PDB file of C-alpha atoms in Angstrom:
ATOM      1  CA  MET A  23     -19.713 -31.897  14.979  1.00  0.00           C
ATOM      2  CA  THR A  24     -22.476 -29.474  15.566  1.00  0.00           C
ATOM      3  CA  ALA A  25     -21.963 -28.221  11.997  1.00  0.00           C
ATOM      4  CA  LEU A  26     -22.256 -31.724  10.771  1.00  0.00           C
ATOM      5  CA  LEU A  27     -25.736 -32.001  12.609  1.00  0.00           C
ATOM      6  CA  PHE A  28     -27.124 -28.696  11.040  1.00  0.00           C
ATOM      7  CA  SER A  29     -25.747 -29.579   7.476  1.00  0.00           C
ATOM      8  CA  THR A  30     -27.712 -32.862   7.702  1.00  0.00           C
ATOM      9  CA  VAL A  31     -30.789 -31.141   8.211  1.00  0.00           C
ATOM     10  CA  GLY A  32     -30.064 -28.802   5.400  1.00  0.00           C
ATOM     11  CA  MET A  33     -29.173 -32.004   3.047  1.00  0.00           C
ATOM     12  CA  ALA A  34     -32.530 -33.618   3.713  1.00  0.00           C
ATOM     13  CA  GLN A  35     -34.264 -31.139   1.575  1.00  0.00           C
ATOM     14  CA  ASN A  36     -33.358 -30.306  -2.246  1.00  0.00           C
ATOM     15  CA  ARG A  37     -33.694 -26.750  -3.477  1.00  0.00           C
ATOM     16  CA  LYS A  38     -37.494 -27.492  -4.246  1.00  0.00           C
ATOM     17  CA  GLY A  39     -38.206 -28.078  -0.685  1.00  0.00           C
ATOM     18  CA  ASN A  40     -38.733 -31.779  -1.315  1.00  0.00           C
ATOM     19  CA  PHE A  41     -37.329 -34.218   0.930  1.00  0.00           C
ATOM     20  CA  MET A  42     -34.288 -36.409  -0.732  1.00  0.00           C
ATOM     21  CA  LYS A  43     -34.176 -40.031  -0.463  1.00  0.00           C
ATOM     22  CA  PRO A  44     -32.584 -41.392   2.715  1.00  0.00           C
ATOM     23  CA  GLU A  45     -29.999 -43.365   0.389  1.00  0.00           C
ATOM     24  CA  ASP A  46     -28.995 -39.957  -1.265  1.00  0.00           C
ATOM     25  CA  ILE A  47     -28.518 -38.170   2.159  1.00  0.00           C
ATOM     26  CA  ALA A  48     -26.512 -41.084   3.494  1.00  0.00           C
ATOM     27  CA  LYS A  49     -24.192 -41.130   0.564  1.00  0.00           C
ATOM     28  CA  LYS A  50     -23.572 -37.348   0.605  1.00  0.00           C
ATOM     29  CA  GLN A  51     -22.940 -37.484   4.268  1.00  0.00           C
ATOM     30  CA  ALA A  52     -20.671 -40.509   4.101  1.00  0.00           C
ATOM     31  CA  GLU A  53     -18.750 -38.724   1.207  1.00  0.00           C
ATOM     32  CA  LYS A  54     -18.415 -35.574   3.357  1.00  0.00           C
ATOM     33  CA  LEU A  55     -17.194 -37.373   6.303  1.00  0.00           C
ATOM     34  CA  LYS A  56     -14.763 -39.275   4.125  1.00  0.00           C
ATOM     35  CA  GLU A  57     -13.188 -36.318   3.121  1.00  0.00           C
ATOM     36  CA  GLU A  58     -13.115 -34.216   6.392  1.00  0.00           C
ATOM     37  CA  LEU A  59     -12.093 -37.262   8.608  1.00  0.00           C
ATOM     38  CA  SER A  60     -10.018 -39.216   6.154  1.00  0.00           C
ATOM     39  CA  LEU A  61     -12.078 -42.383   6.649  1.00  0.00           C
ATOM     40  CA  ASP A  62     -11.094 -45.576   4.767  1.00  0.00           C
ATOM     41  CA  GLU A  63     -13.496 -47.434   2.703  1.00  0.00           C
ATOM     42  CA  ASN A  64     -14.503 -49.690   5.452  1.00  0.00           C
ATOM     43  CA  GLN A  65     -15.356 -46.792   7.613  1.00  0.00           C
ATOM     44  CA  GLU A  66     -17.066 -44.828   4.918  1.00  0.00           C
ATOM     45  CA  LYS A  67     -19.284 -47.957   4.120  1.00  0.00           C
ATOM     46  CA  LYS A  68     -20.383 -48.264   7.907  1.00  0.00           C
ATOM     47  CA  VAL A  69     -20.976 -44.539   8.142  1.00  0.00           C
ATOM     48  CA  TYR A  70     -23.244 -44.958   5.088  1.00  0.00           C
ATOM     49  CA  GLU A  71     -25.090 -47.824   6.479  1.00  0.00           C
ATOM     50  CA  LEU A  72     -25.692 -45.987   9.608  1.00  0.00           C
ATOM     51  CA  ASN A  73     -26.611 -42.944   8.185  1.00  0.00           C
ATOM     52  CA  LEU A  74     -29.061 -44.910   5.652  1.00  0.00           C
ATOM     53  CA  GLU A  75     -30.619 -46.781   8.701  1.00  0.00           C
ATOM     54  CA  THR A  76     -30.900 -43.371  10.739  1.00  0.00           C
ATOM     55  CA  GLY A  77     -32.338 -41.642   7.736  1.00  0.00           C
ATOM     56  CA  ARG A  78     -35.012 -44.297   6.993  1.00  0.00           C
ATOM     57  CA  LYS A  79     -36.098 -44.190  10.647  1.00  0.00           C
ATOM     58  CA  LYS A  80     -36.536 -40.638  10.496  1.00  0.00           C
ATOM     59  CA  MET A  81     -38.425 -40.695   7.302  1.00  0.00           C
ATOM     60  CA  GLU A  82     -40.833 -43.420   8.884  1.00  0.00           C
ATOM     61  CA  LEU A  83     -41.454 -40.827  11.916  1.00  0.00           C
ATOM     62  CA  ARG A  84     -42.113 -37.889   9.393  1.00  0.00           C
ATOM     63  CA  ASN A  85     -44.721 -40.014   7.589  1.00  0.00           C
ATOM     64  CA  GLU A  86     -46.319 -41.256  10.821  1.00  0.00           C
ATOM     65  CA  ARG A  87     -46.677 -37.602  11.898  1.00  0.00           C
ATOM     66  CA  ARG A  88     -48.074 -36.608   8.727  1.00  0.00           C
ATOM     67  CA  GLU A  89     -50.781 -39.171   8.821  1.00  0.00           C
ATOM     68  CA  LYS A  90     -51.538 -38.372  12.514  1.00  0.00           C
ATOM     69  CA  GLU A  91     -51.960 -34.551  11.762  1.00  0.00           C
ATOM     70  CA  GLN A  92     -54.109 -35.583   8.572  1.00  0.00           C
ATOM     71  CA  ARG A  93     -56.444 -37.694  11.019  1.00  0.00           C
ATOM     72  CA  ILE A  94     -56.534 -34.928  13.855  1.00  0.00           C
ATOM     73  CA  ASN A  95     -57.443 -32.342  11.108  1.00  0.00           C
ATOM     74  CA  ASN A  96     -60.151 -34.349   9.446  1.00  0.00           C
ATOM     75  CA  ASP A  97     -61.405 -35.111  13.283  1.00  0.00           C
ATOM     76  CA  MET A  98     -61.348 -31.454  14.107  1.00  0.00           C
ATOM     77  CA  HIS A  99     -63.198 -30.350  10.716  1.00  0.00           C
ATOM     78  CA  ASP A 100     -66.061 -32.809  11.352  1.00  0.00           C
ATOM     79  CA  LYS A 101     -66.291 -31.526  15.036  1.00  0.00           C
ATOM     80  CA  MET A 102     -66.326 -27.956  13.856  1.00  0.00           C
ATOM     81  CA  MET A 103     -69.041 -28.596  11.370  1.00  0.00           C
ATOM     82  CA  GLN A 104     -71.146 -30.318  14.000  1.00  0.00           C
ATOM     83  CA  ILE A 105     -70.647 -27.153  16.081  1.00  0.00           C
ATOM     84  CA  HIS A 106     -71.925 -25.064  13.256  1.00  0.00           C
ATOM     85  CA  GLU A 107     -74.801 -27.180  12.505  1.00  0.00           C
ATOM     86  CA  ASN A 108     -75.912 -27.049  16.134  1.00  0.00           C
ATOM     87  CA  GLN A 109     -75.600 -23.299  16.283  1.00  0.00           C
ATOM     88  CA  ASN A 110     -77.721 -22.812  13.216  1.00  0.00           C
ATOM     89  CA  LYS A 111     -80.469 -25.227  14.746  1.00  0.00           C
ATOM     90  CA  GLU A 112     -80.239 -22.995  17.610  1.00  0.00           C
ATOM     91  CA  MET A 113     -80.547 -19.591  15.828  1.00  0.00           C
ATOM     92  CA  LYS A 114     -83.358 -20.898  13.856  1.00  0.00           C
ATOM     93  CA  LYS A 115     -85.249 -21.451  17.002  1.00  0.00           C
ATOM     94  CA  ILE A 116     -84.154 -17.674  18.351  1.00  0.00           C
ATOM     95  CA  LEU A 117     -84.725 -15.859  14.825  1.00  0.00           C
ATOM     96  CA  SER A 118     -87.850 -15.264  12.893  1.00  0.00           C
ATOM     97  CA  GLU A 119     -88.095 -16.899   9.520  1.00  0.00           C
ATOM     98  CA  GLU A 120     -86.984 -13.752   7.713  1.00  0.00           C
ATOM     99  CA  GLN A 121     -84.318 -13.164  10.171  1.00  0.00           C
ATOM    100  CA  PHE A 122     -83.009 -16.550   9.656  1.00  0.00           C
ATOM    101  CA  LYS A 123     -82.947 -16.368   5.974  1.00  0.00           C
ATOM    102  CA  LYS A 124     -81.010 -12.960   6.276  1.00  0.00           C
ATOM    103  CA  TYR A 125     -78.619 -14.662   8.954  1.00  0.00           C
ATOM    104  CA  GLU A 126     -77.961 -17.391   6.479  1.00  0.00           C
ATOM    105  CA  GLU A 127     -76.989 -14.718   3.672  1.00  0.00           C
ATOM    106  CA  LEU A 128     -74.670 -12.907   6.042  1.00  0.00           C
ATOM    107  CA  LEU A 129     -72.934 -16.216   6.825  1.00  0.00           C
ATOM    108  CA  GLN A 130     -72.557 -17.148   3.132  1.00  0.00           C
ATOM    109  CA  LYS A 131     -71.074 -13.628   2.369  1.00  0.00           C
ATOM    110  CA  ARG A 132     -68.553 -13.908   5.261  1.00  0.00           C
ATOM    111  CA  ARG A 133     -67.584 -17.389   3.936  1.00  0.00           C
ATOM    112  CA  LYS A 134     -67.122 -16.127   0.618  1.00  0.00           C
ATOM    113  CA  ASN A 135     -65.021 -12.917   1.943  1.00  0.00           C
ATOM    114  CA  PHE A 136     -62.752 -15.688   4.142  1.00  0.00           C
ATOM    115  CA  ARG A 137     -62.008 -17.753   1.141  1.00  0.00           C
ATOM    116  CA  LYS A 138     -61.263 -14.850  -0.911  1.00  0.00           C
ATOM    117  CA  ASN A 139     -58.872 -13.400   1.679  1.00  0.00           C
ATOM    118  CA  ARG A 140     -57.422 -16.615   2.503  1.00  0.00           C
ATOM    119  CA  LYS A 141     -56.283 -17.155  -1.235  1.00  0.00           C
ATOM    120  CA  ARG A 142     -53.879 -13.976  -1.212  1.00  0.00           C
TER     121      ARG A 142
END
């Protein structure tokens, strides 16, 4: 039984790492159980329907999670940008005009290096 639970997780993704359709997963699971448990056609149909319902619910939850994560990431990005803007305003008050210009150049260089290193 434990092996079946782990095999369903493996079935959820195809070789390219994309999630399979709930219908395809339910069909594979039902066929596998039919073979392993000698299910009759009625049992196989019920197992398929149950697995399909379960798969659709899981897919819905995954989609909800992705949407929430995207909203959180966007919100966090906006807040981080505001923090950086506030920091720059304060730095401008502290530094001379020449120092602030040099400071901005340093920030640009750091951003460029960060992006360059991030692409590796």
